[in-house]
XYZ file of C-alpha atoms in Angstrom:
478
model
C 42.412 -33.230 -28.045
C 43.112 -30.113 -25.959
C 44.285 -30.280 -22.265
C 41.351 -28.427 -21.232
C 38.459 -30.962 -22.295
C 40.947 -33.660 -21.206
C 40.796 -31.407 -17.862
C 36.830 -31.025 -17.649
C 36.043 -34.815 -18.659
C 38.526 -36.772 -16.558
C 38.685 -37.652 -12.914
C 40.526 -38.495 -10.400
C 39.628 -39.648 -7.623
C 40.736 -40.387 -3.927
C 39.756 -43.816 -2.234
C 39.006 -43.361 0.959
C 37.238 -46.595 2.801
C 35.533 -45.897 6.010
C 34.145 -48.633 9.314
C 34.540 -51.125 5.670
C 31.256 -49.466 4.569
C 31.821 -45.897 2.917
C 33.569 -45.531 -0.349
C 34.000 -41.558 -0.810
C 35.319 -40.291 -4.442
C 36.928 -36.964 -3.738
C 38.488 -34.957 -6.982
C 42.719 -34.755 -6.403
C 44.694 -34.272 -9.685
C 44.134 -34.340 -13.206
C 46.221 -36.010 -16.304
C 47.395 -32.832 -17.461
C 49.818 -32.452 -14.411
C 51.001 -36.094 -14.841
C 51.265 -35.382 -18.540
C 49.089 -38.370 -18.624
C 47.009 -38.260 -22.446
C 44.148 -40.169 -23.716
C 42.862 -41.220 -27.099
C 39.513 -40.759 -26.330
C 37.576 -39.052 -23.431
C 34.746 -41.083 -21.259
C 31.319 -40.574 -22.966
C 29.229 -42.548 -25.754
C 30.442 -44.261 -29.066
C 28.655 -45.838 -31.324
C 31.132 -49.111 -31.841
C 34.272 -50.352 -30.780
C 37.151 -48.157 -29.668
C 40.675 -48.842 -28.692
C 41.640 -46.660 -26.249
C 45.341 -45.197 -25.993
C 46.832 -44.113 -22.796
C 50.285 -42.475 -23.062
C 52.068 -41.661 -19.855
C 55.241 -40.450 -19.224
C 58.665 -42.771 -18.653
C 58.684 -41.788 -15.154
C 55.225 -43.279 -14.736
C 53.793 -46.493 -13.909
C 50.143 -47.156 -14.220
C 47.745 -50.196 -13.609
C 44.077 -50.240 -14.205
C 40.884 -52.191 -13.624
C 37.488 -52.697 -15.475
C 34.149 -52.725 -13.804
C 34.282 -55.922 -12.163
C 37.840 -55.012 -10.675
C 39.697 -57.600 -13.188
C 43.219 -56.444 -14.024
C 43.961 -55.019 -17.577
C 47.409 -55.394 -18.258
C 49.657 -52.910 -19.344
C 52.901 -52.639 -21.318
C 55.331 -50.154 -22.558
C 54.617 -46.391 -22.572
C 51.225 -46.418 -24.283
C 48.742 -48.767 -23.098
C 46.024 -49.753 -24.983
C 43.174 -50.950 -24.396
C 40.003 -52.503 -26.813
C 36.734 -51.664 -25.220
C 33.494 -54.194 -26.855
C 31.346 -53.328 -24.298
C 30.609 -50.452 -21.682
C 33.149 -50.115 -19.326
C 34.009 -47.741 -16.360
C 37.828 -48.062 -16.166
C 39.642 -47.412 -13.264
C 43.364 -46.344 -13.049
C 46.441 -45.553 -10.541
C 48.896 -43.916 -11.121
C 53.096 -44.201 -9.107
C 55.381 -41.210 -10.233
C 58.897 -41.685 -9.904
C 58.225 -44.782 -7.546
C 55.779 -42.940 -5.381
C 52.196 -44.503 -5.600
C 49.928 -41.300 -6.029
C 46.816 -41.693 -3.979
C 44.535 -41.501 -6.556
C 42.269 -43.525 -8.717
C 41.121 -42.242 -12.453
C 37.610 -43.616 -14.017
C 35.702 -43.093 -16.440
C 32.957 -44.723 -18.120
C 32.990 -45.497 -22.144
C 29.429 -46.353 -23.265
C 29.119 -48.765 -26.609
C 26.923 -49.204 -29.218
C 24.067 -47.547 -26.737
C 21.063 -46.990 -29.987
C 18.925 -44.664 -28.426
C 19.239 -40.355 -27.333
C 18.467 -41.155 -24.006
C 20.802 -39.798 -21.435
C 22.602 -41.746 -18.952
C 23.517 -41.908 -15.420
C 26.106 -44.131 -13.883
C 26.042 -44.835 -10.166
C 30.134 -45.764 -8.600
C 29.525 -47.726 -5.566
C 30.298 -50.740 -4.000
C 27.907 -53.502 -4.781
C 28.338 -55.307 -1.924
C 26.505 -52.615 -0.338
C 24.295 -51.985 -2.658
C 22.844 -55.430 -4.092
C 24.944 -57.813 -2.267
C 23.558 -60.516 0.059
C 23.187 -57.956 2.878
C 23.494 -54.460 0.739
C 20.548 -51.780 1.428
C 18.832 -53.502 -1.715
C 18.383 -56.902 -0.673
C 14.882 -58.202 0.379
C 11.622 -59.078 -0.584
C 7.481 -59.219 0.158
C 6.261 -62.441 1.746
C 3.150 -61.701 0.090
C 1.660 -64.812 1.718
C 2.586 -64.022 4.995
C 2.310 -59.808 4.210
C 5.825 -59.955 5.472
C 9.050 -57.871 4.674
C 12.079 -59.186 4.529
C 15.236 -57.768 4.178
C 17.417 -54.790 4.542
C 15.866 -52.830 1.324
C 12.988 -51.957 4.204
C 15.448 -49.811 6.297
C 15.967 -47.602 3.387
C 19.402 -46.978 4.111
C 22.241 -45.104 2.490
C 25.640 -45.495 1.248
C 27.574 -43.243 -0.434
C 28.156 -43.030 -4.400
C 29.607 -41.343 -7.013
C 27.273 -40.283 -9.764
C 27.895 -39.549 -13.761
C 25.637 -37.799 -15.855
C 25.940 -38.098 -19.531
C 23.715 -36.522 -22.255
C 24.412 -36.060 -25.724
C 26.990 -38.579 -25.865
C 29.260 -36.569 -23.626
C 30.059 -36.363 -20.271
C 27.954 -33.373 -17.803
C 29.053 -33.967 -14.334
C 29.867 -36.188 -11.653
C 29.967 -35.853 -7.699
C 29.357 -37.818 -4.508
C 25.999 -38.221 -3.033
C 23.649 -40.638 -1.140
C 21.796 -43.545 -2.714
C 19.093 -45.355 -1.054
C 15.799 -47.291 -1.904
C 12.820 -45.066 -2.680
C 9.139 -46.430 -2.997
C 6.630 -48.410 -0.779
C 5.463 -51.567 -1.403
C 7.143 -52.123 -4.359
C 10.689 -52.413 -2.900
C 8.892 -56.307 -2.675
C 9.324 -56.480 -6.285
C 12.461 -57.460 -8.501
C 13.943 -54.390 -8.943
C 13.945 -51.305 -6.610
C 13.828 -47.652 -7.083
C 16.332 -45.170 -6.062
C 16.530 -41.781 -4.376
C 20.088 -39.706 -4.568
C 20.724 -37.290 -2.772
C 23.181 -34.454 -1.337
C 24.206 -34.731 1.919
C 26.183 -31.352 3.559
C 28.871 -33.683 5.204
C 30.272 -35.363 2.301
C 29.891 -34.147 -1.733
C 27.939 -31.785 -3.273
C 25.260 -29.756 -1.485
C 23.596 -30.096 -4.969
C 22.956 -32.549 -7.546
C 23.702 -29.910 -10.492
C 22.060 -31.314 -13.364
C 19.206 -29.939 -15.176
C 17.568 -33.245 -16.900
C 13.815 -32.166 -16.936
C 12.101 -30.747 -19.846
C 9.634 -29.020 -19.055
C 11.203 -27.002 -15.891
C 13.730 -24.481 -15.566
C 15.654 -25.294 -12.704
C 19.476 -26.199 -12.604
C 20.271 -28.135 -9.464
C 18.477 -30.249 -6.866
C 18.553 -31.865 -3.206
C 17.349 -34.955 -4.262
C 16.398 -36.281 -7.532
C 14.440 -40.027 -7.951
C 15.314 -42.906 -10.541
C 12.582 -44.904 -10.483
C 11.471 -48.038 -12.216
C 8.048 -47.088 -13.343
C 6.652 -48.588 -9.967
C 4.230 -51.949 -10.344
C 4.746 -50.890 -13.918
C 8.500 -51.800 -14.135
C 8.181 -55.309 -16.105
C 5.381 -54.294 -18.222
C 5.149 -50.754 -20.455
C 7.971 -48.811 -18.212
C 6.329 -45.955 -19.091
C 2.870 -45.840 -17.224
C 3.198 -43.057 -14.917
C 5.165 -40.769 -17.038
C 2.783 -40.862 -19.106
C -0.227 -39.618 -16.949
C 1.997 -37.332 -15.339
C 2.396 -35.208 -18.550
C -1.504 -35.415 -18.815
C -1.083 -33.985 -15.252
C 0.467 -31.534 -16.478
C -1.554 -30.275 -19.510
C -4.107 -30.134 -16.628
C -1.712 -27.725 -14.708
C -1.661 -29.715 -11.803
C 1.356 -30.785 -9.700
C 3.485 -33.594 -10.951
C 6.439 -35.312 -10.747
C 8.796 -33.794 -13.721
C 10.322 -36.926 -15.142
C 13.166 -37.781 -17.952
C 13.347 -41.240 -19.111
C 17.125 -42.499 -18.795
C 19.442 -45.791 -19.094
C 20.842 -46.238 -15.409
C 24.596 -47.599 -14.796
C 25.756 -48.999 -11.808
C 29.846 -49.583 -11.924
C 29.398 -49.347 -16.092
C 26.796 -52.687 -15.958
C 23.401 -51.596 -17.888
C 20.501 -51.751 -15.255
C 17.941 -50.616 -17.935
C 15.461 -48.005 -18.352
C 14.913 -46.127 -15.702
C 12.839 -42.237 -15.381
C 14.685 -39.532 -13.601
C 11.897 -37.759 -11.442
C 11.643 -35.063 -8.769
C 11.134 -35.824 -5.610
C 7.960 -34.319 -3.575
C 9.208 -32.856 -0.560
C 9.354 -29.499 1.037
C 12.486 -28.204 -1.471
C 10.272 -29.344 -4.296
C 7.197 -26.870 -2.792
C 9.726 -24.271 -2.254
C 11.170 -24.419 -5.966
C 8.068 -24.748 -8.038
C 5.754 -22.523 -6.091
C 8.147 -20.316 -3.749
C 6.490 -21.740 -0.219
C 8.361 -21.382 3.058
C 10.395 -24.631 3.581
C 9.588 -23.770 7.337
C 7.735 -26.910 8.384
C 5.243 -24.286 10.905
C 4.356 -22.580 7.957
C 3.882 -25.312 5.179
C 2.432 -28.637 5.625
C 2.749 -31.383 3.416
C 0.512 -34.593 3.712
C 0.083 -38.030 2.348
C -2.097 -41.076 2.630
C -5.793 -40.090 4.884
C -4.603 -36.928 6.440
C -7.082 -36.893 9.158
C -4.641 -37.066 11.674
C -3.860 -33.290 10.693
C -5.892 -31.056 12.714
C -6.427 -28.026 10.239
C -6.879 -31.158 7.349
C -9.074 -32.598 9.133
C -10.947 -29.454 10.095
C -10.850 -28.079 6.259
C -13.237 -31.514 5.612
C -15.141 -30.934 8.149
C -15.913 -27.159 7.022
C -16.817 -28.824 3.694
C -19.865 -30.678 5.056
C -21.485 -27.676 5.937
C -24.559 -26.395 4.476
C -23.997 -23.438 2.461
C -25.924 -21.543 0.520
C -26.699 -21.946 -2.698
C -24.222 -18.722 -4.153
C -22.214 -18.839 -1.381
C -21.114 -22.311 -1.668
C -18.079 -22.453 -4.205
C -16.866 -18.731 -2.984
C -16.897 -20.092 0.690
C -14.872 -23.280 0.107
C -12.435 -22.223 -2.736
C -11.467 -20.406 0.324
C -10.507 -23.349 1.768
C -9.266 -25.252 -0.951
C -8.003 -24.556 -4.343
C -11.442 -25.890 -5.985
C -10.261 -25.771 -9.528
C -7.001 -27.623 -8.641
C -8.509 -30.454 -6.569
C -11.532 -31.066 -9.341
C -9.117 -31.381 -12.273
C -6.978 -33.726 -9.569
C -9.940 -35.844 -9.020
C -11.191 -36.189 -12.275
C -7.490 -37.251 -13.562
C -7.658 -39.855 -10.786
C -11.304 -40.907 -11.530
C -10.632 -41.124 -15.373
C -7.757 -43.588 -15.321
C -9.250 -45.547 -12.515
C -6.393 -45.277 -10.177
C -7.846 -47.643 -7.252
C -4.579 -46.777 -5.794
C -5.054 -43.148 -5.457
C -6.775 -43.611 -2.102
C -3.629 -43.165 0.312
C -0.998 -42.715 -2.178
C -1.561 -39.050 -2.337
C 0.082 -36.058 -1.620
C -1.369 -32.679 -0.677
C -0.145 -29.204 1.056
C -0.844 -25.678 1.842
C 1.501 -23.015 2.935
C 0.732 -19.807 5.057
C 3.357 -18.154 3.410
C 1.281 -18.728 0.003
C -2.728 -18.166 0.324
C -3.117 -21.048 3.349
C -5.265 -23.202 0.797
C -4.884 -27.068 0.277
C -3.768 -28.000 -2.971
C -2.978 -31.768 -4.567
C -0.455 -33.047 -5.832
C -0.619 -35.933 -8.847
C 1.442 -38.496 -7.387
C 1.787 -42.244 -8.467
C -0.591 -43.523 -11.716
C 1.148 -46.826 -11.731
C -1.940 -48.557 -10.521
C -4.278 -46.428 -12.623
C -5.636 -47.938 -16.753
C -5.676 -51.581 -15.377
C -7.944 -54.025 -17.266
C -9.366 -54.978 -13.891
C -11.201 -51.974 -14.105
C -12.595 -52.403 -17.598
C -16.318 -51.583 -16.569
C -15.746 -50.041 -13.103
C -17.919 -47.234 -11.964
C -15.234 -45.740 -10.110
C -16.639 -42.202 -10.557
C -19.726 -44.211 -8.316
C -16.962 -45.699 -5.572
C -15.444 -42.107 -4.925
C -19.198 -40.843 -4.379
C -20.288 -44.233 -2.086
C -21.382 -42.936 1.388
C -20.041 -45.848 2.509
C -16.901 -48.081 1.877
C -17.469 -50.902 -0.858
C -13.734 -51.741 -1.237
C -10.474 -51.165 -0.036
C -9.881 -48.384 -1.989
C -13.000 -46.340 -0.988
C -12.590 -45.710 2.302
C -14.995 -42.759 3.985
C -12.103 -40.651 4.599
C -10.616 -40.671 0.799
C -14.246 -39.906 -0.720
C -15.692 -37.100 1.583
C -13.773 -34.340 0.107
C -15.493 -35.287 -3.207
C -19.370 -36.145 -1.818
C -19.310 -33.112 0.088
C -18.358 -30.482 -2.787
C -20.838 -32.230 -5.026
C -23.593 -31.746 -2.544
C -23.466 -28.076 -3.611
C -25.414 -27.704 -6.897
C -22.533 -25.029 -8.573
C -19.631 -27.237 -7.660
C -21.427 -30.323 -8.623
C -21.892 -28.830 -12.226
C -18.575 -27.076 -12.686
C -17.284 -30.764 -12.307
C -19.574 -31.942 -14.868
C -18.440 -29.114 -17.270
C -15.074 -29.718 -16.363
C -15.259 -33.393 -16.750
C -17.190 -33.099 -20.629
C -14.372 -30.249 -21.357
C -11.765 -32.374 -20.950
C -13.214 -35.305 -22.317
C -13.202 -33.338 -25.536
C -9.362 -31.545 -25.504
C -6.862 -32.690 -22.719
C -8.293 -36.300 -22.009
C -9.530 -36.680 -25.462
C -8.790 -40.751 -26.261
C -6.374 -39.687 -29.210
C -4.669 -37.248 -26.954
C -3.754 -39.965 -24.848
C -3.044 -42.400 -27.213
C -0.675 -40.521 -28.808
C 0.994 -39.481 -25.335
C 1.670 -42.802 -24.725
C 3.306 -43.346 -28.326
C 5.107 -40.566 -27.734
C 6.929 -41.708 -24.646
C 6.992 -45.428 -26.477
C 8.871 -43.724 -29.253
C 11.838 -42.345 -26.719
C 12.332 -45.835 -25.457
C 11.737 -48.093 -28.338
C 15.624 -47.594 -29.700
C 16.731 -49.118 -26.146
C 14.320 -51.427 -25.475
C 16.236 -54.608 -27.282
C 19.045 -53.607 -24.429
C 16.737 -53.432 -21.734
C 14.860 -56.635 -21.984
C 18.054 -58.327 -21.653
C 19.215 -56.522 -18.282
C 20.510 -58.513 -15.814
C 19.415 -62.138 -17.039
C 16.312 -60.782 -18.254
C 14.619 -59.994 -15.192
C 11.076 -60.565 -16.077
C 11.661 -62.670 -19.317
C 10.605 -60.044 -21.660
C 11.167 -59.733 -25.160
C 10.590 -56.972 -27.527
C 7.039 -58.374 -28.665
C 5.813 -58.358 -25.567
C 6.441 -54.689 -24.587
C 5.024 -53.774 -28.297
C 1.780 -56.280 -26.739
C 1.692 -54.130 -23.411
C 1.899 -50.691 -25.413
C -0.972 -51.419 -27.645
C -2.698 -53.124 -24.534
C -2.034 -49.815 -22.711
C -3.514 -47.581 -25.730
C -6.765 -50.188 -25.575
């Protein structure tokens, strides 16, 4: 083993504990200058390994597991047997002097599937403890929340990234719940992200697939949404149909999340929609007076709700699609609405995200955002294509102002029949039923190694078995 992978794949780290609540990991020495040497570097194995420490006579050093129990240590090389995944933890006193420092590294066993990991250092009192930024829950009864995991706040964490059964990267950043409603549900989403007064100013890992781009502000691990104790795998997979469409999406990466070296499960790596993402994937200004980005009705916008407004108007007959394509990107928000329309997503009323930038062409553009709700067998049978053209509201999710946009473009005779074409096109190629069928295998197929692990996270959260997932797959496909 040279000293210079020992060098790039080992860390030290200094404790420092702030007000009881901060835990900051800041890089201070490495083994090669306490002639420290290891066996085998953190990363993945496929079985057991006994790991060999050797440290010089002059040096004394005690370590920890995960769940802060001591391992003992004798003579000059320590050993230790690792079963399991572990993050070890290790300090080091030279010559009698305690050095200020604290080593870990995580050793992954027996993981079966290529997915890559992340592992989250924190401490879980803060995170999922009685009162960490986790805990709480949806009176659903009562439409209550309870809880701190509403405040959606921060603490600070240390994260790994390993891929290809090595090691990537690590740094500190910010964790904190991410999502709406479903922060009510068992198991929460996260956001990370860099913070300029403590860690990185970027999270400099390049996990997606189908983009370019080697660092981010923020990056989201999130559960699959209402999805998360059924296929894990429901929005991912309409995303990537999103994306065949050449709409904006979420780029995603399906992962196994760590927190301390204790398997959490499947989780997807995604990008987060804000004004960085805009900037990065279409070059907007991030200056907030030149680039607006909306969610749920929009209305209370004044150019948004002026650009509806200019889309009631009577036009004539071939001036109609030249004068609003003006306005908005036409192609872009037909394709968006027909995505949303085919899958049914009830959901896509006010859990939608659109922009425009006056540093682009001014024109409002959507964004796919959040399928979870979409390919329900409630809506076996729905005329939802018929709810998002209703005058008037029939149901929650058809309120007046999330169906105008779409009544008043189809009012003009051209626009109502590119949608038509566009609609039976894609029927045919991009939404084809094997198309999508096969999507969703394909994302099944990434998971399916990992899914005996995952059912069992955590005292099998949801009481799922392997059977059942298969059941929700095929049920997904149907």
């Amino acid at each position: 083993m040279s000293y210079l992978r020992l060098q790039l794949f080992t860390f030290f780290f200094l404790l420092i504990i702030k007000n009881g609540y901060s835990q900051h990991f800041t890089p201070l020495i490495n083994a090669q200058r306490l002639g420290i040497k290891f066996n085998h570097l953190p990363g993945e194995y496929d079985s057991t390994i006994t790991l060999k420490i050797t440290r010089p006579s002059n040096t004394k050093l005690s370590f920890r597991n995960s769940d802060s129990t001591a391992i003992p240590v004798k003579g000059d090389t320590i050993i230790i047997k690792l079963n399991s995944t572990s993050s070890i933890y290790m300090t080091a006193s030279v010559d009698g002097k305690i050095i200020d420092s604290a080593y870990t590294g995580t050793y992954i066993i027996g993981k079966k599937s290529s997915l890559p990991i992340i592992n989250l250092h924190l401490k879980r009192k803060y995170f999922d403890g009685d009162n960490g930024i986790l805990s709480g829950y949806m009176d659903y009864n009562e439409h209550k929340q309870i809880g701190n995991v509403w405040s959606k706040n921060s603490i600070p964490t240390f994260l790994e990234y390993y891929e290809d059964k090595s090691f990537v990267f690590g740094e500190t950043y910010r964790v904190k719940p991410f999502g709406g409603w479903t922060l009510g549900l068992r198991e929460k989403s996260l956001r990370i992200y860099s913070e300029k007064t403590e860690g990185a100013s970027k999270i400099k890992i390049s996990p997606f697939e189908n983009k370019p781009y080697l660092s981010y502000k923020s990056i989201v691990l999130r559960t699959s949404g209402s999805d998360q104790g059924t296929t894990r795998l429901k929005d991912i997979s309409i995303c990537s149909l999103a994306r065949d469409l050449g709409l904006d999406y979420q780029d995603y990466r399906q992962a196994v999340l760590l927190i301390n070296g204790e398997y959490w499960g499947i989780y997807d790596i995604r990008e987060k929609i804000n004004y960085e993402y805009l900037k990065y994937n279409h070059g907007a200004s991030k200056d907030k007076t030149q680039t607006e980005l909306l969610e749920l009705d929009g209305m209370r916008n004044a150019d948004y709700r002026q650009m509806t407004e200019y889309l009631g108007k009577d036009f004539k007959k071939e001036e109609a699609f030249d004068s609003i394509n003006q306005k908005i990107d036409v192609e872009n928000y037909i394709k968006y609405i027909i995505l949303q329309i085919h899958i049914q997503n009830i959901d896509s009323r006010g859990n939608v995200r659109f922009w425009k930038s006056k540093s682009l062409d001014d024109r409002w553009r959507w964004i796919f955002y959040d399928s979870d709700l979409g390919c329900e067998n409630s809506s076996v049978g729905m005329n939802y294509l018929g709810k998002r053209l209703s005058p008037v509201q029939t149901d929650w999710y058809n309120p007046t102002w999330s169906t105008v946009i779409l009544r008043n473009l189809v009012k003009n005779e051209e626009i109502k029949n590119y949608f038509i074409n566009q609609y039976c096109l894609l029927l045919g190629t991009k939404l084809n039923t094997d198309t999508i069928k096969n999507r969703i295998e394909y994302f099944a197929n990434n998971i399916r190694d990992e899914i005996p692990n995952h059912v069992n996270r955590r005292n099998r959260i949801y009481g799922e078995t392997v059977e059942k997932w298969n059941s929700r797959i095929a049920n997904f496909k149907k």
